[in-house]
PDB file of C-alpha atoms and ligand atoms in Angstrom:
ATOM      1  CA  MET A   1      89.873  90.207  94.789  1.00  0.00           C
ATOM      2  CA  ASN A   2      92.044  92.841  93.139  1.00  0.00           C
ATOM      3  CA  ASP A   3      94.897  90.838  91.637  1.00  0.00           C
ATOM      4  CA  TRP A   4      96.685  93.251  89.324  1.00  0.00           C
ATOM      5  CA  TYR A   5      99.901  92.235  91.106  1.00  0.00           C
ATOM      6  CA  LYS A   6      99.418  88.489  90.565  1.00  0.00           C
ATOM      7  CA  LYS A   7     102.785  88.250  88.780  1.00  0.00           C
ATOM      8  CA  GLY A   8     104.455  89.484  91.947  1.00  0.00           C
ATOM      9  CA  LEU A   9     106.281  92.677  92.881  1.00  0.00           C
ATOM     10  CA  TYR A  10     109.815  93.778  93.650  1.00  0.00           C
ATOM     11  CA  PHE A  11     110.688  95.855  96.668  1.00  0.00           C
ATOM     12  CA  LYS A  12     113.847  96.873  98.453  1.00  0.00           C
ATOM     13  CA  CYS A  13     114.022  99.175 101.452  1.00  0.00           C
ATOM     14  CA  HIS A  14     116.684 101.846 100.873  1.00  0.00           C
ATOM     15  CA  LYS A  15     116.486 102.899 104.528  1.00  0.00           C
ATOM     16  CA  CYS A  16     115.852 106.510 103.515  1.00  0.00           C
ATOM     17  CA  SER A  17     113.224 106.880 106.287  1.00  0.00           C
ATOM     18  CA  LYS A  18     110.839 108.798 104.020  1.00  0.00           C
ATOM     19  CA  CYS A  19     108.013 106.537 105.162  1.00  0.00           C
ATOM     20  CA  CYS A  20     108.679 107.571 108.778  1.00  0.00           C
ATOM     21  CA  THR A  21     108.015 111.229 108.018  1.00  0.00           C
ATOM     22  CA  GLY A  22     106.079 113.306 105.477  1.00  0.00           C
ATOM     23  CA  GLY A  23     102.559 114.446 106.253  1.00  0.00           C
ATOM     24  CA  PRO A  24     100.585 113.788 109.402  1.00  0.00           C
ATOM     25  CA  GLY A  25      99.428 110.223 109.927  1.00  0.00           C
ATOM     26  CA  TYR A  26      98.954 107.384 112.328  1.00  0.00           C
ATOM     27  CA  VAL A  27     100.994 104.395 113.385  1.00  0.00           C
ATOM     28  CA  TRP A  28      98.527 102.112 115.072  1.00  0.00           C
ATOM     29  CA  LEU A  29      99.547  99.854 117.925  1.00  0.00           C
ATOM     30  CA  CYS A  30      97.898  96.716 119.230  1.00  0.00           C
ATOM     31  CA  GLU A  31      98.165  95.503 122.817  1.00  0.00           C
ATOM     32  CA  ILE A  32     101.032  93.084 122.089  1.00  0.00           C
ATOM     33  CA  GLU A  33     103.010  95.818 120.328  1.00  0.00           C
ATOM     34  CA  ILE A  34     102.466  98.221 123.228  1.00  0.00           C
ATOM     35  CA  GLU A  35     103.835  95.606 125.613  1.00  0.00           C
ATOM     36  CA  LYS A  36     106.830  94.775 123.409  1.00  0.00           C
ATOM     37  CA  ILE A  37     107.830  98.403 122.858  1.00  0.00           C
ATOM     38  CA  SER A  38     107.363  99.358 126.535  1.00  0.00           C
ATOM     39  CA  LYS A  39     109.573  96.455 127.550  1.00  0.00           C
ATOM     40  CA  HIS A  40     112.175  97.375 124.940  1.00  0.00           C
ATOM     41  CA  LEU A  41     112.276 100.931 126.345  1.00  0.00           C
ATOM     42  CA  ASN A  42     112.313  99.737 129.957  1.00  0.00           C
ATOM     43  CA  LEU A  43     109.143 101.663 130.645  1.00  0.00           C
ATOM     44  CA  SER A  44     105.940 100.652 132.333  1.00  0.00           C
ATOM     45  CA  LYS A  45     103.078 100.276 129.904  1.00  0.00           C
ATOM     46  CA  ASN A  46     101.396 103.364 131.375  1.00  0.00           C
ATOM     47  CA  ASP A  47     104.513 105.518 131.113  1.00  0.00           C
ATOM     48  CA  PHE A  48     105.020 104.433 127.520  1.00  0.00           C
ATOM     49  CA  LEU A  49     101.403 105.219 126.629  1.00  0.00           C
ATOM     50  CA  LYS A  50     101.612 108.657 128.276  1.00  0.00           C
ATOM     51  CA  LYS A  51     104.921 109.616 126.697  1.00  0.00           C
ATOM     52  CA  TYR A  52     104.685 108.237 123.172  1.00  0.00           C
ATOM     53  CA  THR A  53     101.095 107.658 122.174  1.00  0.00           C
ATOM     54  CA  ARG A  54      97.685 109.255 121.712  1.00  0.00           C
ATOM     55  CA  CYS A  55      94.217 107.870 121.493  1.00  0.00           C
ATOM     56  CA  VAL A  56      92.430 108.438 118.188  1.00  0.00           C
ATOM     57  CA  ARG A  57      88.869 107.233 117.642  1.00  0.00           C
ATOM     58  CA  GLY A  58      89.337 104.651 120.377  1.00  0.00           C
ATOM     59  CA  LYS A  59      92.613 103.318 118.966  1.00  0.00           C
ATOM     60  CA  ILE A  60      96.201 103.915 120.048  1.00  0.00           C
ATOM     61  CA  SER A  61      98.681 105.582 117.701  1.00  0.00           C
ATOM     62  CA  LEU A  62     102.270 106.747 118.150  1.00  0.00           C
ATOM     63  CA  ILE A  63     102.676 110.498 118.370  1.00  0.00           C
ATOM     64  CA  GLU A  64     104.733 112.468 115.848  1.00  0.00           C
ATOM     65  CA  ASN A  65     106.828 115.599 115.765  1.00  0.00           C
ATOM     66  CA  GLN A  66     104.341 118.442 115.315  1.00  0.00           C
ATOM     67  CA  LYS A  67     106.714 120.490 113.166  1.00  0.00           C
ATOM     68  CA  ASN A  68     107.810 117.999 110.518  1.00  0.00           C
ATOM     69  CA  PHE A  69     105.610 114.978 111.297  1.00  0.00           C
ATOM     70  CA  ASP A  70     108.585 112.679 111.867  1.00  0.00           C
ATOM     71  CA  CYS A  71     107.641 109.589 113.814  1.00  0.00           C
ATOM     72  CA  VAL A  72     108.460 110.110 117.494  1.00  0.00           C
ATOM     73  CA  PHE A  73     111.013 107.289 117.231  1.00  0.00           C
ATOM     74  CA  LEU A  74     112.854 108.626 114.193  1.00  0.00           C
ATOM     75  CA  LYS A  75     116.243 110.000 115.247  1.00  0.00           C
ATOM     76  CA  ASP A  76     119.032 110.849 112.793  1.00  0.00           C
ATOM     77  CA  LYS A  77     117.053 109.067 110.063  1.00  0.00           C
ATOM     78  CA  LYS A  78     117.020 105.854 112.084  1.00  0.00           C
ATOM     79  CA  CYS A  79     114.217 104.032 113.828  1.00  0.00           C
ATOM     80  CA  GLN A  80     115.015 103.836 117.547  1.00  0.00           C
ATOM     81  CA  ILE A  81     112.754 100.829 118.070  1.00  0.00           C
ATOM     82  CA  TYR A  82     113.508  98.972 114.825  1.00  0.00           C
ATOM     83  CA  GLU A  83     113.677  95.503 116.435  1.00  0.00           C
ATOM     84  CA  VAL A  84     110.217  95.926 117.924  1.00  0.00           C
ATOM     85  CA  ARG A  85     108.661  98.251 115.345  1.00  0.00           C
ATOM     86  CA  PRO A  86     104.919  97.933 114.854  1.00  0.00           C
ATOM     87  CA  SER A  87     103.441  95.605 112.276  1.00  0.00           C
ATOM     88  CA  GLN A  88     102.249  98.630 110.267  1.00  0.00           C
ATOM     89  CA  CYS A  89     105.913  99.585 109.734  1.00  0.00           C
ATOM     90  CA  LYS A  90     107.069  96.005 109.111  1.00  0.00           C
ATOM     91  CA  THR A  91     104.489  95.400 106.411  1.00  0.00           C
ATOM     92  CA  PHE A  92     104.998  98.639 104.465  1.00  0.00           C
ATOM     93  CA  PRO A  93     104.555  99.017 101.484  1.00  0.00           C
ATOM     94  CA  PHE A  94     102.290  95.947 101.283  1.00  0.00           C
ATOM     95  CA  TRP A  95      99.186  97.661 102.633  1.00  0.00           C
ATOM     96  CA  HIS A  96      95.643  97.319 101.304  1.00  0.00           C
ATOM     97  CA  CYS A  97      95.523 100.984 100.276  1.00  0.00           C
ATOM     98  CA  ASN A  98      98.813 100.782  98.339  1.00  0.00           C
ATOM     99  CA  LEU A  99      97.795  97.582  96.564  1.00  0.00           C
ATOM    100  CA  SER A 100      94.198  98.478  95.855  1.00  0.00           C
ATOM    101  CA  SER A 101      95.176  99.670  92.365  1.00  0.00           C
ATOM    102  CA  GLU A 102      98.255  99.661  90.174  1.00  0.00           C
ATOM    103  CA  LYS A 103      98.073 103.452  90.107  1.00  0.00           C
ATOM    104  CA  ASN A 104      98.302 103.657  93.897  1.00  0.00           C
ATOM    105  CA  TRP A 105     101.376 101.413  93.782  1.00  0.00           C
ATOM    106  CA  GLU A 106     102.926 103.530  90.997  1.00  0.00           C
ATOM    107  CA  ASP A 107     102.161 106.763  92.876  1.00  0.00           C
ATOM    108  CA  LEU A 108     103.987 105.401  95.895  1.00  0.00           C
ATOM    109  CA  LYS A 109     107.247 105.570  93.927  1.00  0.00           C
ATOM    110  CA  GLU A 110     107.280 109.320  94.523  1.00  0.00           C
ATOM    111  CA  SER A 111     107.702 108.820  98.230  1.00  0.00           C
ATOM    112  CA  CYS A 112     109.390 105.399  98.410  1.00  0.00           C
ATOM    113  CA  PRO A 113     112.431 104.651  96.221  1.00  0.00           C
ATOM    114  CA  GLY A 114     112.206 100.930  96.996  1.00  0.00           C
ATOM    115  CA  ILE A 115     109.009 100.332  95.036  1.00  0.00           C
ATOM    116  CA  ASP A 116     109.641  98.043  92.026  1.00  0.00           C
ATOM    117  CA  ASP A 117     113.383  98.005  92.709  1.00  0.00           C
ATOM    118  CA  LYS A 118     114.561  94.969  90.719  1.00  0.00           C
ATOM    119  CA  ASN A 119     117.666  94.765  92.917  1.00  0.00           C
ATOM    120  CA  GLY A 120     115.430  94.022  95.828  1.00  0.00           C
ATOM    121  CA  GLN A 121     113.434  91.025  96.929  1.00  0.00           C
ATOM    122  CA  PHE A 122     110.800  89.478  94.686  1.00  0.00           C
ATOM    123  CA  PHE A 123     107.479  88.944  96.451  1.00  0.00           C
ATOM    124  CA  ASP A 124     105.192  86.473  94.715  1.00  0.00           C
ATOM    125  CA  PHE A 125     101.432  86.812  94.890  1.00  0.00           C
ATOM    126  CA  GLU A 126     101.072  84.351  97.771  1.00  0.00           C
ATOM    127  CA  LYS A 127     103.708  86.101  99.831  1.00  0.00           C
ATOM    128  CA  ILE A 128     102.085  89.490  99.247  1.00  0.00           C
ATOM    129  CA  ARG A 129      98.670  88.126 100.263  1.00  0.00           C
ATOM    130  CA  GLU A 130     100.241  86.646 103.389  1.00  0.00           C
ATOM    131  CA  ILE A 131     101.698  90.028 104.366  1.00  0.00           C
ATOM    132  CA  VAL A 132      98.513  91.967 103.595  1.00  0.00           C
ATOM    133  CA  ASP A 133      96.139  89.514 105.264  1.00  0.00           C
ATOM    134  CA  PRO A 134      98.107  87.348 107.713  1.00  0.00           C
ATOM    135  CA  ASN A 135      94.860  85.859 109.027  1.00  0.00           C
ATOM    136  CA  LEU A 136      93.723  84.449 105.689  1.00  0.00           C
TER     137      LEU A 136
HETATM  138  S1  LIG B 201     110.402 105.104 102.053  1.00  0.00           S
HETATM  139 FE1  LIG B 201     110.662 103.050 101.208  1.00  0.00          FE
HETATM  140  S2  LIG B 201     112.853 102.829 100.832  1.00  0.00           S
HETATM  141 FE2  LIG B 201     112.579 104.585 102.227  1.00  0.00          FE
HETATM  142  S3  LIG B 201     112.751 103.683 104.303  1.00  0.00           S
HETATM  143 FE3  LIG B 201     110.580 103.675 103.782  1.00  0.00          FE
HETATM  144  S4  LIG B 201     110.237 101.631 102.896  1.00  0.00           S
HETATM  145 FE4  LIG B 201     112.442 101.991 102.873  1.00  0.00          FE
END
């Protein structure tokens, strides 16, 4: 196991919404998330899927603005479905790819001002592992 972060990490979300935009990408949704978000929007599951998602390699992802790649739910720099946002959004920046090396974590500072912010929350190794692999 890659444990360069065994002493823990600091993080604080500055609510700048940079992680909800940038280049093209995917926000994957599982069945439970699809149901929760549809309900939150007062839409049938089918209407939600038609209006806000696409199928990529057999998986469901939210769509994005084709001009600037903003997430479809980003409006005025705010997430319109924050209470029911997908797990991928909730667990950022503690993703496998970001933690796979110290360099990847360092590089993330360019796009996320909350990385290593000592005014933020301290996440010990166990907590980080719990977020990255909730099924462990
Ligand atoms: S880029 Fe980082 S600081 Fe900005 S909203 Fe996303 S998680 Fe928060």
